PDB file of C-alpha atoms in Angstrom:
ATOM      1  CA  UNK A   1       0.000   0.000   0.000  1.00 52.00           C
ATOM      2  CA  UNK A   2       0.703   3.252  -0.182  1.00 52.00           C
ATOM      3  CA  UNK A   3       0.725   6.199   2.437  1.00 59.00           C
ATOM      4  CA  UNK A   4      -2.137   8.939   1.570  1.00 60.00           C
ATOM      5  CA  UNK A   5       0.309  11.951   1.754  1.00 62.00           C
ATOM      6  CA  UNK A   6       2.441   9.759  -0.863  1.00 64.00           C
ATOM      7  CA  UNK A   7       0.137   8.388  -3.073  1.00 62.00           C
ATOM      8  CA  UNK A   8       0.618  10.630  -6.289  1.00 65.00           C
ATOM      9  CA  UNK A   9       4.264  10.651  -6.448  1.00 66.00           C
ATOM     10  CA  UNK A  10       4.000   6.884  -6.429  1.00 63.00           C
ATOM     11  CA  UNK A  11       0.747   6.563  -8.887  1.00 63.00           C
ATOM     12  CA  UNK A  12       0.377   9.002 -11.484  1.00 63.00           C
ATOM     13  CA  UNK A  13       3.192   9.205 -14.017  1.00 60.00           C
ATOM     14  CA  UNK A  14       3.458  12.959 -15.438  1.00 57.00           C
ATOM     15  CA  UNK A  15       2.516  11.906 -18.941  1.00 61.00           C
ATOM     16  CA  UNK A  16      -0.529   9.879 -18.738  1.00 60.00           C
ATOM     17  CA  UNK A  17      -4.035   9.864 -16.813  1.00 60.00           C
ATOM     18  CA  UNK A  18      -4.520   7.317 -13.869  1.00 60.00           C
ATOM     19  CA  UNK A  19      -7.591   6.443 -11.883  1.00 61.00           C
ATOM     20  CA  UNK A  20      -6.622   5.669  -8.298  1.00 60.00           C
ATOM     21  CA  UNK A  21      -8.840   4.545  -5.137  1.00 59.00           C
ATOM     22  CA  UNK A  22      -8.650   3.426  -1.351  1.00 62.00           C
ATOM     23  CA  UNK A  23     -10.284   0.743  -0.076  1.00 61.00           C
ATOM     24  CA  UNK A  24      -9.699   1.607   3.691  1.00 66.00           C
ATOM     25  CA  UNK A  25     -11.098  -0.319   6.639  1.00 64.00           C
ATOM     26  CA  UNK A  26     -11.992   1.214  10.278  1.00 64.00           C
ATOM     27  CA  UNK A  27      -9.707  -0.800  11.932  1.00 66.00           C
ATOM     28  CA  UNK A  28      -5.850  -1.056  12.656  1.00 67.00           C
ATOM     29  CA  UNK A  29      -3.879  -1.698   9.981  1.00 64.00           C
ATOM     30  CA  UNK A  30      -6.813   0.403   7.932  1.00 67.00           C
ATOM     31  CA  UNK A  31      -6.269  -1.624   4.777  1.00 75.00           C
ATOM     32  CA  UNK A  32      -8.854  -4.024   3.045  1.00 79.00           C
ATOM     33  CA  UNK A  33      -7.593  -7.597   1.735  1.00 85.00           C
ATOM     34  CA  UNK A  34      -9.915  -7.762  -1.239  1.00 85.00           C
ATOM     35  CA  UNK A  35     -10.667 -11.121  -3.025  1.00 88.00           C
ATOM     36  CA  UNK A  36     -12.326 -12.026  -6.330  1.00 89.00           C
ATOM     37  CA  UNK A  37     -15.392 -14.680  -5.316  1.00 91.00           C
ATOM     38  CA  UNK A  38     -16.190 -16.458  -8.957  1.00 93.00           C
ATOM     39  CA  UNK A  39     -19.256 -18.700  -8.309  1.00 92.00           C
ATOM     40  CA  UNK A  40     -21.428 -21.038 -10.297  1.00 93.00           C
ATOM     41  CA  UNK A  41     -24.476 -22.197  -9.023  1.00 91.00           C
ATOM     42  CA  UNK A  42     -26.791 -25.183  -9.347  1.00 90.00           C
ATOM     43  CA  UNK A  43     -30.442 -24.023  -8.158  1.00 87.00           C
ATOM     44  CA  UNK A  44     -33.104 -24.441 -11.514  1.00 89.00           C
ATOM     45  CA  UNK A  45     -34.934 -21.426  -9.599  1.00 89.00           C
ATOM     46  CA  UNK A  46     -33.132 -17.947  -9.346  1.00 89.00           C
ATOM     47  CA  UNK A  47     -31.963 -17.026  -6.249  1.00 88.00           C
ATOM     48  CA  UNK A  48     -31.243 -13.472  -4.601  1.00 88.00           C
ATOM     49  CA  UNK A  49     -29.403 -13.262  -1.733  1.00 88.00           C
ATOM     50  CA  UNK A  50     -26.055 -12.374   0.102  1.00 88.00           C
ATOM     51  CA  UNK A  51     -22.637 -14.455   0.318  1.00 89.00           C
ATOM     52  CA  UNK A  52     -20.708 -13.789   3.526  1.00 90.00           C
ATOM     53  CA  UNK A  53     -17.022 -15.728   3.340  1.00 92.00           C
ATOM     54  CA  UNK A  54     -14.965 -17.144   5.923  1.00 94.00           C
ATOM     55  CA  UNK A  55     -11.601 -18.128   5.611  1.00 94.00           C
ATOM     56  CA  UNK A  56      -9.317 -20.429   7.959  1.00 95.00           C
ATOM     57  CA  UNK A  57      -5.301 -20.829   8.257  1.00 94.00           C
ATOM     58  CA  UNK A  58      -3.783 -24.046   9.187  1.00 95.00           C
ATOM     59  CA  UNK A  59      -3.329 -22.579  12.804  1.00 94.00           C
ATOM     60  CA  UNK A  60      -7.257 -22.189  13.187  1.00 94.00           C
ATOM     61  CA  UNK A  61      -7.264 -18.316  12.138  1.00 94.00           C
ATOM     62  CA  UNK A  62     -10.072 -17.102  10.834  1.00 95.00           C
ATOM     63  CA  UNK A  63     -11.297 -13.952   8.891  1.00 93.00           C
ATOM     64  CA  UNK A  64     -14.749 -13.206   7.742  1.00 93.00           C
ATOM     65  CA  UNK A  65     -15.550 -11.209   5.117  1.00 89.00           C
ATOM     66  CA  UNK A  66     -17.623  -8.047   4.850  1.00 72.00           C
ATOM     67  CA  UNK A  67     -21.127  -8.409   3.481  1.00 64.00           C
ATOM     68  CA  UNK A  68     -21.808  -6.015   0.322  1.00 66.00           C
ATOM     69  CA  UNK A  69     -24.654  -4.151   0.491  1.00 70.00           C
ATOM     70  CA  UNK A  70     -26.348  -5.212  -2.562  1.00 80.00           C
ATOM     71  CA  UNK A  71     -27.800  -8.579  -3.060  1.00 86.00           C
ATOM     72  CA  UNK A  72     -26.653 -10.697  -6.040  1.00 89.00           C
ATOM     73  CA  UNK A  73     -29.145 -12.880  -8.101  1.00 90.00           C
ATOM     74  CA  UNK A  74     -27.717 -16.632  -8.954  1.00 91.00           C
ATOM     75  CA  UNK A  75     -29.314 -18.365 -11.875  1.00 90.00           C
ATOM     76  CA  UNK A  76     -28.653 -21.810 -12.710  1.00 91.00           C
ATOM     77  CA  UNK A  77     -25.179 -22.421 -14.806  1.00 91.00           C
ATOM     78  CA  UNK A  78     -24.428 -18.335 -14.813  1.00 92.00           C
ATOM     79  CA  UNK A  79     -21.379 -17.201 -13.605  1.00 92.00           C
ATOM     80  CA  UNK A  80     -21.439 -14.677 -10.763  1.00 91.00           C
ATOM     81  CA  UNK A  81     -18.595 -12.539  -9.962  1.00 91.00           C
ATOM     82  CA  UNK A  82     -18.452 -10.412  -6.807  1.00 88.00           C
ATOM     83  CA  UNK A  83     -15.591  -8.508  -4.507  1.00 86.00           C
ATOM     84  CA  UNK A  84     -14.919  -9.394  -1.264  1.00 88.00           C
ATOM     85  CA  UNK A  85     -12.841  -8.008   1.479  1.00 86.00           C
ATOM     86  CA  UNK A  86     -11.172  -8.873   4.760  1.00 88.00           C
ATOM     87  CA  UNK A  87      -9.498  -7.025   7.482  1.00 84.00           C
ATOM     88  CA  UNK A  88      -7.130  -9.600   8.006  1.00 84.00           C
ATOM     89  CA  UNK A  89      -4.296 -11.552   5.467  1.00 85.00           C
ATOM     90  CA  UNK A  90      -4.001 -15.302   6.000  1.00 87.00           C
ATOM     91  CA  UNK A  91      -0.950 -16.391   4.839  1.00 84.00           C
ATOM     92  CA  UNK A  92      -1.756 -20.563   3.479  1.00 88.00           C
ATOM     93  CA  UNK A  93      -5.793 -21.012   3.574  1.00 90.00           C
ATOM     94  CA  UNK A  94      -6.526 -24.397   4.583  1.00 93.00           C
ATOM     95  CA  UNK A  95     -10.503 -23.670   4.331  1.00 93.00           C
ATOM     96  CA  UNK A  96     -13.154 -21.602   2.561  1.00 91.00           C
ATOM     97  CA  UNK A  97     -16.832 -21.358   3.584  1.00 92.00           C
ATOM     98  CA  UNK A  98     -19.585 -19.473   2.298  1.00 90.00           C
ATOM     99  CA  UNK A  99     -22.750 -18.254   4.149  1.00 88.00           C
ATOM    100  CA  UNK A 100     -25.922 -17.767   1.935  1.00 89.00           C
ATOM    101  CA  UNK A 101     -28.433 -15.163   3.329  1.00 86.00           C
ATOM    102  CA  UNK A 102     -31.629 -13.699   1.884  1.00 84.00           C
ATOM    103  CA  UNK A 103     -31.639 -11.245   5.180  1.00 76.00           C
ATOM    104  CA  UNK A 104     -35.518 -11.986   5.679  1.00 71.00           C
ATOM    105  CA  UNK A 105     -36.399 -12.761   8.812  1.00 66.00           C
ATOM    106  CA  UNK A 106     -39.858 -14.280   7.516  1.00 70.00           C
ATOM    107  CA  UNK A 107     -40.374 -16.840   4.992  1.00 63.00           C
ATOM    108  CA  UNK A 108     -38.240 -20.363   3.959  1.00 65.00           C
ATOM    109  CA  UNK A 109     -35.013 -20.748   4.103  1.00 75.00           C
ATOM    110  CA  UNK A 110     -33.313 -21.143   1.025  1.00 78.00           C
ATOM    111  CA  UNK A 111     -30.198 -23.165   0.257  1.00 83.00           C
ATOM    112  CA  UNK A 112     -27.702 -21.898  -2.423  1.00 87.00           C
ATOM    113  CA  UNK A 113     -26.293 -24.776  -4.545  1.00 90.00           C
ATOM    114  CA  UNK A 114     -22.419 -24.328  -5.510  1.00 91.00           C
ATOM    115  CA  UNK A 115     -21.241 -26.036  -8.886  1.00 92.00           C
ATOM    116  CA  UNK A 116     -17.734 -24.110  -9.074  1.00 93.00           C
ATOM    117  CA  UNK A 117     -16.070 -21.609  -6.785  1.00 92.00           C
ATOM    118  CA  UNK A 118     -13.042 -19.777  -7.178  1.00 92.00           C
ATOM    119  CA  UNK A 119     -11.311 -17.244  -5.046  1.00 90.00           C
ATOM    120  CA  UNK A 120      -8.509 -14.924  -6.330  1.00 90.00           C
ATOM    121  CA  UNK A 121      -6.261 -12.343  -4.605  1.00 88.00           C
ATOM    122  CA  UNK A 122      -6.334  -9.036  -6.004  1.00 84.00           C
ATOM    123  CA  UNK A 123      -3.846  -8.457  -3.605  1.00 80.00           C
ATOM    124  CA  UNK A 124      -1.413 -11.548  -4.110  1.00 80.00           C
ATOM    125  CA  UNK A 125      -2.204 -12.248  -7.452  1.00 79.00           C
ATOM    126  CA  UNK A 126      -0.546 -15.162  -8.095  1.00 81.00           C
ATOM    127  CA  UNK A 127      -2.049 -17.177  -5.147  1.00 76.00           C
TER     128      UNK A 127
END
């Protein structure tokens, strides 16, 4: 990362145009881990709902991730691609869960069937 009173010497070359944002968190370190969730889903009926994500380490750390504010819909065979983040790096991930939610406090519970799911680093690319 990149200090805040730095940022522009270290970003934006004097010849071309560069967008630049801060994911920030509330809490010490103030950075944001973010994660690319790629999921394929199984239900013949769409569903809308919310993924929450928790990771562990081999030690029996674990992170959970922030819920986005929008729902996502999941329709059967389609691709779904969404950002996640985490206040805390794990170093080697020994597990990955996912927590569908609807957020209604009324009505049936639904499950969310998983076909495929992939998680990438956007900070660590190449884990």
């Amino acid at each position: 990362g990149y200090y805040t009173d730095r940022w522009k010497k270290m970003l934006i070359p004097k010849s071309s145009p560069t967008k630049a944002y801060f994911d920030t968190s509330d809490q010490d370190p103030f950075c944001m881990y973010n994660y690319l969730l790629d999921i394929t889903t199984w239900n013949k009926s769409i569903k809308r709902g919310f993924i929450k994500v928790k990771i562990t380490d081999y030690a029996g750390n674990t992170v959970e991730s922030e819920m986005n504010s929008e729902a996502s819909t999941f329709q059967q065979y389609k691709r779904v691609k969404m950002l996640t983040g985490f206040y805390r790096e794990l170093d080697k991930i020994s597990k990955i869960s996912l927590t569908f939610s609807t957020k209604t406090l009324i009505g049936p519970k639904h499950k969310l069937r998983i076909l495929q799911m992939r998680m990438k680093s956007l900070n660590n690319p190449e884990r």
